[in-house]
PDB file of C-alpha atoms in Angstrom:
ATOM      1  CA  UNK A 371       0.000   0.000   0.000  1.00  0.00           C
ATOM      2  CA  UNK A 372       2.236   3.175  -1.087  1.00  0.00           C
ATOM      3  CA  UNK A 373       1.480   7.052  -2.477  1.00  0.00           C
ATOM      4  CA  UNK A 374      -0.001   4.940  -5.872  1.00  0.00           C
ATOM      5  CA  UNK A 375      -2.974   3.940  -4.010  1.00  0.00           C
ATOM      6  CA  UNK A 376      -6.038   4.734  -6.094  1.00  0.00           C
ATOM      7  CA  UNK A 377      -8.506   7.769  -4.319  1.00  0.00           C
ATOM      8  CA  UNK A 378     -12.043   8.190  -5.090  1.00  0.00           C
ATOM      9  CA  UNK A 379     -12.774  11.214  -5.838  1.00  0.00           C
ATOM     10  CA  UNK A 380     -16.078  13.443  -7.845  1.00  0.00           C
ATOM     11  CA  UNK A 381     -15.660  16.752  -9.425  1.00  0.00           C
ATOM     12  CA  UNK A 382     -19.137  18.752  -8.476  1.00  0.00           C
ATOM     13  CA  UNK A 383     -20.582  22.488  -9.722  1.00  0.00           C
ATOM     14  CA  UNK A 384     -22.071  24.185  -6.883  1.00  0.00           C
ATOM     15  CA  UNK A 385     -24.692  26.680  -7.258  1.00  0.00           C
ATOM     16  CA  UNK A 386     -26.064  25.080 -10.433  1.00  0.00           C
ATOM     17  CA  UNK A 387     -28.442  22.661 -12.170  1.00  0.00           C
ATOM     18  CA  UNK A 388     -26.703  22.263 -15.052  1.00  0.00           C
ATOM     19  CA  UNK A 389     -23.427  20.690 -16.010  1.00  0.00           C
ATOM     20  CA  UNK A 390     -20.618  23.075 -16.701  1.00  0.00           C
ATOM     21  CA  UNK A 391     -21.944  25.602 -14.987  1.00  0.00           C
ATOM     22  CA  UNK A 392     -21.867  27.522 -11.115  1.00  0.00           C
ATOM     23  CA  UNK A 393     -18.543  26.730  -8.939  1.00  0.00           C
ATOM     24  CA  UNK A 394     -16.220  23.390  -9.282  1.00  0.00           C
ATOM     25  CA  UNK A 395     -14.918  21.200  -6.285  1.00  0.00           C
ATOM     26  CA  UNK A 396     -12.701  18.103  -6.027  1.00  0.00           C
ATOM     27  CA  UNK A 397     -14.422  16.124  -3.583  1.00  0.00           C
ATOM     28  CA  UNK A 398     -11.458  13.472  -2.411  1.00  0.00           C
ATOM     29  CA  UNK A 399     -12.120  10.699  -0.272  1.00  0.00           C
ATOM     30  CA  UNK A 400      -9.331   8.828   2.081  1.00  0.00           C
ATOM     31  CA  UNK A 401      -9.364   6.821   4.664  1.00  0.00           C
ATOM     32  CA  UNK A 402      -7.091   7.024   7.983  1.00  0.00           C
ATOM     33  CA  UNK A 403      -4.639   4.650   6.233  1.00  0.00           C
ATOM     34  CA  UNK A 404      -4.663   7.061   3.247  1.00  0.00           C
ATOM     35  CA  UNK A 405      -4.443  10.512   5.150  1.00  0.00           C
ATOM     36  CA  UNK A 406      -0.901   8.589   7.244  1.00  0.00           C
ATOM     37  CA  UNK A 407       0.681   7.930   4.126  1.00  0.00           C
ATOM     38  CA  UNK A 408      -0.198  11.075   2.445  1.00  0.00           C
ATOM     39  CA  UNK A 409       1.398  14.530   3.903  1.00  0.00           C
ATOM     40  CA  UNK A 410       0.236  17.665   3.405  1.00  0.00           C
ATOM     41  CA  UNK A 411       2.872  18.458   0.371  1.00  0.00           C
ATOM     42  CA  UNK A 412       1.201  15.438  -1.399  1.00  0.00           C
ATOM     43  CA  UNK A 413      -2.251  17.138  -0.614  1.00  0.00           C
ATOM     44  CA  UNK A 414      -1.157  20.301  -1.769  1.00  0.00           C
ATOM     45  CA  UNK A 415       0.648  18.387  -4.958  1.00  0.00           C
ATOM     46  CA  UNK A 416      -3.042  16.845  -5.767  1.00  0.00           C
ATOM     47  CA  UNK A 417      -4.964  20.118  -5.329  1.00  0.00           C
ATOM     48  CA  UNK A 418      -2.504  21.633  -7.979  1.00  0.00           C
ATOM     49  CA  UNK A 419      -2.763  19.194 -10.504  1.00  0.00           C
ATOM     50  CA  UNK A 420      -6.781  19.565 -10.354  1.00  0.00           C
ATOM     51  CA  UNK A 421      -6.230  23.162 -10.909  1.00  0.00           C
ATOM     52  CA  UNK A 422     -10.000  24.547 -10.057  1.00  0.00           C
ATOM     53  CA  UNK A 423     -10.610  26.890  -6.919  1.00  0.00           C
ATOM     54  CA  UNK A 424     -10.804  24.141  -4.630  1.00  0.00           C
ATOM     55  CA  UNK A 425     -10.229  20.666  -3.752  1.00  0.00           C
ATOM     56  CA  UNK A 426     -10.947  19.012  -0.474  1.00  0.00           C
ATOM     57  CA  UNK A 427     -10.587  15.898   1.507  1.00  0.00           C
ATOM     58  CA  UNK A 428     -13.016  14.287   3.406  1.00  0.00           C
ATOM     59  CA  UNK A 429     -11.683  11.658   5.954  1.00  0.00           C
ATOM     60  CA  UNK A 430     -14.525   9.436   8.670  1.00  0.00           C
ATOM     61  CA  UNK A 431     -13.987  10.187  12.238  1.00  0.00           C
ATOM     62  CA  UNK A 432     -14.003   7.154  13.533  1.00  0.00           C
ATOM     63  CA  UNK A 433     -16.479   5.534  15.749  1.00  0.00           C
ATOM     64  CA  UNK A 434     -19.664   8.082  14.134  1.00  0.00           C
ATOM     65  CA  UNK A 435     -21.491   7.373  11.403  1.00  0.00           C
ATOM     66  CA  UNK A 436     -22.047  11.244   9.942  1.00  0.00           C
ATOM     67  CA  UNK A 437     -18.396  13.002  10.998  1.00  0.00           C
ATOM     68  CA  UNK A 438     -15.573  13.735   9.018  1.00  0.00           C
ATOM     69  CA  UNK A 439     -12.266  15.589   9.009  1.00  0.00           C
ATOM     70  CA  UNK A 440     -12.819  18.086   6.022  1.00  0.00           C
ATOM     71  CA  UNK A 441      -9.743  20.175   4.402  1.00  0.00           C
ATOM     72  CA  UNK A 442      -9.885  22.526   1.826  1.00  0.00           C
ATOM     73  CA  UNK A 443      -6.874  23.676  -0.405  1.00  0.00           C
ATOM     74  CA  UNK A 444      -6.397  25.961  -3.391  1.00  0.00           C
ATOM     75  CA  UNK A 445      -4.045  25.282  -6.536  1.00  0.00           C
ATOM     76  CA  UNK A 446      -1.278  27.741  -3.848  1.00  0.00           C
ATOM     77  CA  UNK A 447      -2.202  26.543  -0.475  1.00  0.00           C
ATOM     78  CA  UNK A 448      -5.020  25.201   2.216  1.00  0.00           C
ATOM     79  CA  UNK A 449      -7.667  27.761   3.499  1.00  0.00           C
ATOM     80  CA  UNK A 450      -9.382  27.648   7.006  1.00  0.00           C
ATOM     81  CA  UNK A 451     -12.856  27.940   5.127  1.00  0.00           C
ATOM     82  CA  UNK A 452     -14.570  27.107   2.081  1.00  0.00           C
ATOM     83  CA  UNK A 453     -18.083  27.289   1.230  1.00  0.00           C
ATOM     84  CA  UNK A 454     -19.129  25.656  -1.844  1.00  0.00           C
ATOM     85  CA  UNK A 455     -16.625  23.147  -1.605  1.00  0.00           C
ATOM     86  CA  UNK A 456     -18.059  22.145   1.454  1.00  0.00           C
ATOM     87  CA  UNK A 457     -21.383  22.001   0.081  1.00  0.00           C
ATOM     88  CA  UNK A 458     -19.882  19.967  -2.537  1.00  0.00           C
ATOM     89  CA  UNK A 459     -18.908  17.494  -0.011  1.00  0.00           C
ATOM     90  CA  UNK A 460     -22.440  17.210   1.370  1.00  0.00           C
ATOM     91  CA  UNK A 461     -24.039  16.742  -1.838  1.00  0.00           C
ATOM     92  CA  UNK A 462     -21.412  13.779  -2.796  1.00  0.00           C
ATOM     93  CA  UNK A 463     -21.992  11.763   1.093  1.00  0.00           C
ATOM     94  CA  UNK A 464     -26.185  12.341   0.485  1.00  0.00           C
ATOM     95  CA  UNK A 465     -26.523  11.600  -3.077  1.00  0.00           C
ATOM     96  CA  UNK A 466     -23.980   8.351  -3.017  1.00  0.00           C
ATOM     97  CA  UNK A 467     -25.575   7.279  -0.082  1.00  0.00           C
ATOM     98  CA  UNK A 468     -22.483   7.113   2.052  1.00  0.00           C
ATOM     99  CA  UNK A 469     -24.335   8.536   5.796  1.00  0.00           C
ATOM    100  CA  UNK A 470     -27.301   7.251   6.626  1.00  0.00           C
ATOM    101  CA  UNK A 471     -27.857  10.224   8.492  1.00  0.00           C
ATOM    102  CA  UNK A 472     -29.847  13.659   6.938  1.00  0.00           C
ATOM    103  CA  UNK A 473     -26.936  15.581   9.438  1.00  0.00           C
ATOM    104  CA  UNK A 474     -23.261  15.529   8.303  1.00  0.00           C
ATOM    105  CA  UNK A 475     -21.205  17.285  10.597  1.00  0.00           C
ATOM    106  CA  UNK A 476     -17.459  18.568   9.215  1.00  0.00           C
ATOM    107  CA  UNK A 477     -14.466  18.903  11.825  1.00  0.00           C
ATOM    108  CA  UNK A 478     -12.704  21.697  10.375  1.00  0.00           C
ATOM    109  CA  UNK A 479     -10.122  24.617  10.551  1.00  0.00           C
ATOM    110  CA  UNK A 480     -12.913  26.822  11.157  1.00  0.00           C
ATOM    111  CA  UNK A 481     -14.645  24.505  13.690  1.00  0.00           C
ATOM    112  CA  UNK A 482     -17.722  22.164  13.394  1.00  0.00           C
ATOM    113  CA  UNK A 483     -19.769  22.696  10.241  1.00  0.00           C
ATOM    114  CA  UNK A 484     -22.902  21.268   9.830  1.00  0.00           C
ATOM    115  CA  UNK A 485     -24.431  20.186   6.344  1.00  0.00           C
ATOM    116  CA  UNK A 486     -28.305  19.131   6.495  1.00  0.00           C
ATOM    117  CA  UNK A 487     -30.273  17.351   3.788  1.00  0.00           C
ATOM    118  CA  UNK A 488     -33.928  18.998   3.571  1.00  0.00           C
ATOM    119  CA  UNK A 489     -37.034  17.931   1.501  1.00  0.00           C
ATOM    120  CA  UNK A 490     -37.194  20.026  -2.034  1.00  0.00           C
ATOM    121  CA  UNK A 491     -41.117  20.981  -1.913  1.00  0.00           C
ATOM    122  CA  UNK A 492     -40.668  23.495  -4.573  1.00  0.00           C
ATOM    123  CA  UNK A 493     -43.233  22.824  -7.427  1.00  0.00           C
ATOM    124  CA  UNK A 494     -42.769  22.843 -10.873  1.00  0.00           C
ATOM    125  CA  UNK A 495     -44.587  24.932 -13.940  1.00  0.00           C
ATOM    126  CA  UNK A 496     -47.527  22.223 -14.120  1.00  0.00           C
ATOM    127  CA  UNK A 497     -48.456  22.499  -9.762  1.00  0.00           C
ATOM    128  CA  UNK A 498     -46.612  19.284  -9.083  1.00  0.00           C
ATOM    129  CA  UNK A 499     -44.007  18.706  -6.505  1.00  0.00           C
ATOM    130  CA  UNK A 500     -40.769  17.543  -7.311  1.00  0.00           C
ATOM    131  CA  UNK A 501     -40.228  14.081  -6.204  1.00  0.00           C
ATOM    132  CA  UNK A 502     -36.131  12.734  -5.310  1.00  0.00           C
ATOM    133  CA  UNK A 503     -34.724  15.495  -4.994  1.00  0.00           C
ATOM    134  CA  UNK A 504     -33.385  17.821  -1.846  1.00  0.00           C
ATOM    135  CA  UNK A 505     -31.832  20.836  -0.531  1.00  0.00           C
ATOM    136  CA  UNK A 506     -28.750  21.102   1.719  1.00  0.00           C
ATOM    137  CA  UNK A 507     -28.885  23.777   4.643  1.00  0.00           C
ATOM    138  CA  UNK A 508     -25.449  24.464   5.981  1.00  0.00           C
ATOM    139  CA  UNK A 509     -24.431  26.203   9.211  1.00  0.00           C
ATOM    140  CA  UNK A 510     -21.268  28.183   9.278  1.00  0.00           C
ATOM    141  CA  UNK A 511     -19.319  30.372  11.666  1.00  0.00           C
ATOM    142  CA  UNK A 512     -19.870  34.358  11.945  1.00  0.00           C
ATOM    143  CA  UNK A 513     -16.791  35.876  10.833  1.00  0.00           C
ATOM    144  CA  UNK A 514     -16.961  38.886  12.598  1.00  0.00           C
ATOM    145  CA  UNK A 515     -15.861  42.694  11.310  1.00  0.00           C
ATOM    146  CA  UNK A 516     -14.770  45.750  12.172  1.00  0.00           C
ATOM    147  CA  UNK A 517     -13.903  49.276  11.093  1.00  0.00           C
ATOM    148  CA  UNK A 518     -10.528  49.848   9.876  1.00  0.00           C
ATOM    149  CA  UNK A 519      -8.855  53.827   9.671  1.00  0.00           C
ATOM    150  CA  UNK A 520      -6.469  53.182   6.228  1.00  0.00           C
ATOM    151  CA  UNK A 521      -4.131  55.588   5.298  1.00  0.00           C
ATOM    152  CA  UNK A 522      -4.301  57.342   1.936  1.00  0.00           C
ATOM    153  CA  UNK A 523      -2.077  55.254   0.401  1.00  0.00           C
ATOM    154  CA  UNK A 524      -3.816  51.576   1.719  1.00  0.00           C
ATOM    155  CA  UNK A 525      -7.404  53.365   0.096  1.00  0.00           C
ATOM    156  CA  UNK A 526      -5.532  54.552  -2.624  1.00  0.00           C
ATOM    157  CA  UNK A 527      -4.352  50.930  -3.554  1.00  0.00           C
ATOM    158  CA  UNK A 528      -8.047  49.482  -2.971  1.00  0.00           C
ATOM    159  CA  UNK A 529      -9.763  52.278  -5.280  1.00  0.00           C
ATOM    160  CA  UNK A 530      -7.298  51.207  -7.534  1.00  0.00           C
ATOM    161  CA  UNK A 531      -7.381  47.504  -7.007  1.00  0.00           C
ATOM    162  CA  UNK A 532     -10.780  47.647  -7.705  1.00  0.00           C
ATOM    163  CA  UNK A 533     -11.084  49.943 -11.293  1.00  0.00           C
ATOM    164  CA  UNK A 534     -12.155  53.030  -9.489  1.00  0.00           C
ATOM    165  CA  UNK A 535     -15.089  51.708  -8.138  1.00  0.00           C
ATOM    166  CA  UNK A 536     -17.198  54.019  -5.835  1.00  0.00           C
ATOM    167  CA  UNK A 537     -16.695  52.582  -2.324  1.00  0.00           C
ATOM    168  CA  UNK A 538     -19.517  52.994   0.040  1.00  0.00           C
ATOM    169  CA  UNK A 539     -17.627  51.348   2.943  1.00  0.00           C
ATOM    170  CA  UNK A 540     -14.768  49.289   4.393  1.00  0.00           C
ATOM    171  CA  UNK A 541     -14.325  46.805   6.477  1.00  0.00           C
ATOM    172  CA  UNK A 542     -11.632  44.173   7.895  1.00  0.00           C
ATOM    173  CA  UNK A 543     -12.523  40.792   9.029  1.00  0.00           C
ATOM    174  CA  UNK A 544     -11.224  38.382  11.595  1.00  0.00           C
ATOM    175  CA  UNK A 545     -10.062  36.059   8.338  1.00  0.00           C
ATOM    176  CA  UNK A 546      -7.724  39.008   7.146  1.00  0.00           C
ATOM    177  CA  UNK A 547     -10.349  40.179   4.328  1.00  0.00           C
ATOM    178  CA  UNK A 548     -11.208  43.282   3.616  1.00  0.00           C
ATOM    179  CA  UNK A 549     -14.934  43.866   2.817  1.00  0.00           C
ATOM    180  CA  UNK A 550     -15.836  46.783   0.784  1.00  0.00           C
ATOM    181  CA  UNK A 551     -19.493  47.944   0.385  1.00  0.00           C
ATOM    182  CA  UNK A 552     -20.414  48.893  -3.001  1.00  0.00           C
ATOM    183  CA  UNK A 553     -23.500  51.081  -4.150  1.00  0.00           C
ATOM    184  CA  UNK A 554     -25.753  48.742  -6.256  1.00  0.00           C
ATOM    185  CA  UNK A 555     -25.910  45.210  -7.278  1.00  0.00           C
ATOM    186  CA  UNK A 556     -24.853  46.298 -10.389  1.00  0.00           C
ATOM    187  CA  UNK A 557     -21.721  47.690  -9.300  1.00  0.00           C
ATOM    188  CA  UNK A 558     -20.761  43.875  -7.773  1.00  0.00           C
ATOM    189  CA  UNK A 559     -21.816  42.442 -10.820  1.00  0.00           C
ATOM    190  CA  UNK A 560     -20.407  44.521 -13.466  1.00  0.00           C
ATOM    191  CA  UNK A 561     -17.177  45.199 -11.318  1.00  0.00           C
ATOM    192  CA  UNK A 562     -13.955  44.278 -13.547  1.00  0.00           C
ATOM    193  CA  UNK A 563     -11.052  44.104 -10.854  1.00  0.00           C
ATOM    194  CA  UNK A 564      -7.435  44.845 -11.482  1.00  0.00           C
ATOM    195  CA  UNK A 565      -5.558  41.520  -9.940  1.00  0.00           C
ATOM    196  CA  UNK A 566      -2.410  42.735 -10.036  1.00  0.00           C
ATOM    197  CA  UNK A 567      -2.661  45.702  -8.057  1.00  0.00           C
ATOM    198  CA  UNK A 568      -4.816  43.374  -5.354  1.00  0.00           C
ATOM    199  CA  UNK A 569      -1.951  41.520  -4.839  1.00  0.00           C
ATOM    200  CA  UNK A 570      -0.373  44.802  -3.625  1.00  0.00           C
ATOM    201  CA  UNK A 571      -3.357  44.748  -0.985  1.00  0.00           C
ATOM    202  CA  UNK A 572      -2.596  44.050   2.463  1.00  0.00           C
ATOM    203  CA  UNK A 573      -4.755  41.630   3.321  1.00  0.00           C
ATOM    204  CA  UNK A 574      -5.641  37.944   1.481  1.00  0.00           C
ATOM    205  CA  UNK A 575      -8.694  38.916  -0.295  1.00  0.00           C
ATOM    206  CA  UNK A 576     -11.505  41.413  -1.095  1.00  0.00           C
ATOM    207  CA  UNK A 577     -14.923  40.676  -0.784  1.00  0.00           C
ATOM    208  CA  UNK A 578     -16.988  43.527  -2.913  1.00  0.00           C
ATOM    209  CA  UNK A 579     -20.990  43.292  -1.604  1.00  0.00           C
ATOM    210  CA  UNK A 580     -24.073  45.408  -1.727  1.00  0.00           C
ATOM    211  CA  UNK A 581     -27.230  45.412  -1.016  1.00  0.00           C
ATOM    212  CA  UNK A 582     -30.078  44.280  -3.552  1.00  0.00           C
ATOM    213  CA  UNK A 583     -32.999  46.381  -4.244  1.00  0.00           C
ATOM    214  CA  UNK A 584     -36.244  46.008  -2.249  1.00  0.00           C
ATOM    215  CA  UNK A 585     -38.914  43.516  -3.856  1.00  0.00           C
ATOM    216  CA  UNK A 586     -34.995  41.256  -5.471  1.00  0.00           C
ATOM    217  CA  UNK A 587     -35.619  37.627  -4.511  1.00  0.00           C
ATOM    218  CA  UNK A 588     -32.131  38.200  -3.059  1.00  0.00           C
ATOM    219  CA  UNK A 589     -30.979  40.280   0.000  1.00  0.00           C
ATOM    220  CA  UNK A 590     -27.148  41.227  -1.441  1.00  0.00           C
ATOM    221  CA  UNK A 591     -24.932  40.650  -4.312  1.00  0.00           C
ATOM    222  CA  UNK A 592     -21.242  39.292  -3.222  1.00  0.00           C
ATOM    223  CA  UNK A 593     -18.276  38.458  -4.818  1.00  0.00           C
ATOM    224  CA  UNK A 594     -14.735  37.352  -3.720  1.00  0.00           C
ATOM    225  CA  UNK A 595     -10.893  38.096  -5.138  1.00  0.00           C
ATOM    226  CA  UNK A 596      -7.925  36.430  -3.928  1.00  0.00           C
ATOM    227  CA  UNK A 597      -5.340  36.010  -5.792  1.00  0.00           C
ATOM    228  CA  UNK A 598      -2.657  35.443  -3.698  1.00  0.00           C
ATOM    229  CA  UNK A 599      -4.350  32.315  -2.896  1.00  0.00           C
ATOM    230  CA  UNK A 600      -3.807  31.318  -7.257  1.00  0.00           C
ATOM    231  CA  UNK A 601      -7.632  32.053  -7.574  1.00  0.00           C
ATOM    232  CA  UNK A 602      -8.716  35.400  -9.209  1.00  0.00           C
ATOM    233  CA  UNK A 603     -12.530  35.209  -8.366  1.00  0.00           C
ATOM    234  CA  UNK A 604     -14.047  32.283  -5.856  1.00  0.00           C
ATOM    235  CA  UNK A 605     -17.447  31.939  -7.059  1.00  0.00           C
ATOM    236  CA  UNK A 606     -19.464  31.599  -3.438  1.00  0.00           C
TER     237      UNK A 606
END
């Protein structure tokens, strides 16, 4: 049993119904025999080669039936949280029918995350119900925030990092992010960063976010840069 040992492994798009679409995650499975004999250079080595914003690995706790060690890694390096790769996960233990459980629970960097499998009752065009399918609810950590006083030349290189765009507010967060409040939805959405000069940035990312109008069937527009992590945009 050496490094050549085979690992199962599924390549799912979050935050889609159709193939080729939403986010991508390498879902890898090991085993406590696999996860000794594989270090975290090989880990790193395997996340690389797949090349998308994230691949993790999922490894039973034993002695319970719905835990597992979860790990999350970029093509540059591991990261204490990940969102749709962890839904990823979730959707690969329900749909294979690997828990028998409709609660998954994820030991993590970033604590205990829960992943729960919930009844799709949404109905279709004709009035009927879907039948087989589900949702998953997941339960994450508050990251908390707080107000940051940046000199003229730190604001200066955000403004800049980010095409000019009008900046309502700004933000730092325990996860060494800077958040920065944008006017409209549109303004996320049509944002065109410059990557380069957020790598100048002093912190590991910038999330851009606003507020959608009143009546949207969403509350706010988000999206997430880093870079310096080998992943211009992570799709959450």
């Amino acid at each position: 049993m050496g490094k050549n040992k085979t690992v199962k492994y599924f390549v799912v798009d979050a935050f889609t119904d159709s193939a080729f679409k939403g986010n991508p995650a390498a879902v890898c499975f090991l085993n406590d025999d696999d996860n000794n004999e594989r270090d975290d250079t090989w880990l790193q080595s395997l996340a690389t080669e797949f090349n998308i914003s994230e691949t993790c690995f999922l490894i039973p706790i034993t002695g319970f039936d719905a835990r597992f060690s979860l790990r999350w890694f970029t093509p540059l390096a591991e990261v204490d949280l990940c969102g749709h790769a962890t839904l990823a996960s979730a959707h690969c233990l329900f749909s294979n029918g690997l828990v028998d459980s409709d609660m998954v629970e994820f030991v993590t960097r970033s604590g205990i995350l829960t992943a729960k499998r919930v009844s799709d009752n949404s109905e279709l065009n004709d009035g009927e119900v879907k039948g087989g399918t589900f949702l998953i609810e997941l339960n994450f950590p508050v990251v908390t925030t707080c107000d940051i006083n940046l000199s003229d030349d730190s604001s200066s290189m955000i403004t800049k990092a980010l095409n000019g765009a009008t900046i309502v507010d700004i933000k730092a967060t325990a996860t060494n992010n800077i958040l920065v409040v944008l006017p409209s939805m549109e303004s996320v959405t049509e944002l065109q960063p410059r990557m380069d000069d957020i790598l100048k940035c002093p912190c590991d990312g910038i999330i851009v976010t606003a507020a959608d109008s009143a009546g949207s069937a969403y509350d706010f527009y988000s999206r997430y840069f880093a870079p310096k992590f080998g992943v211009d945009e992570v799709k959450e």
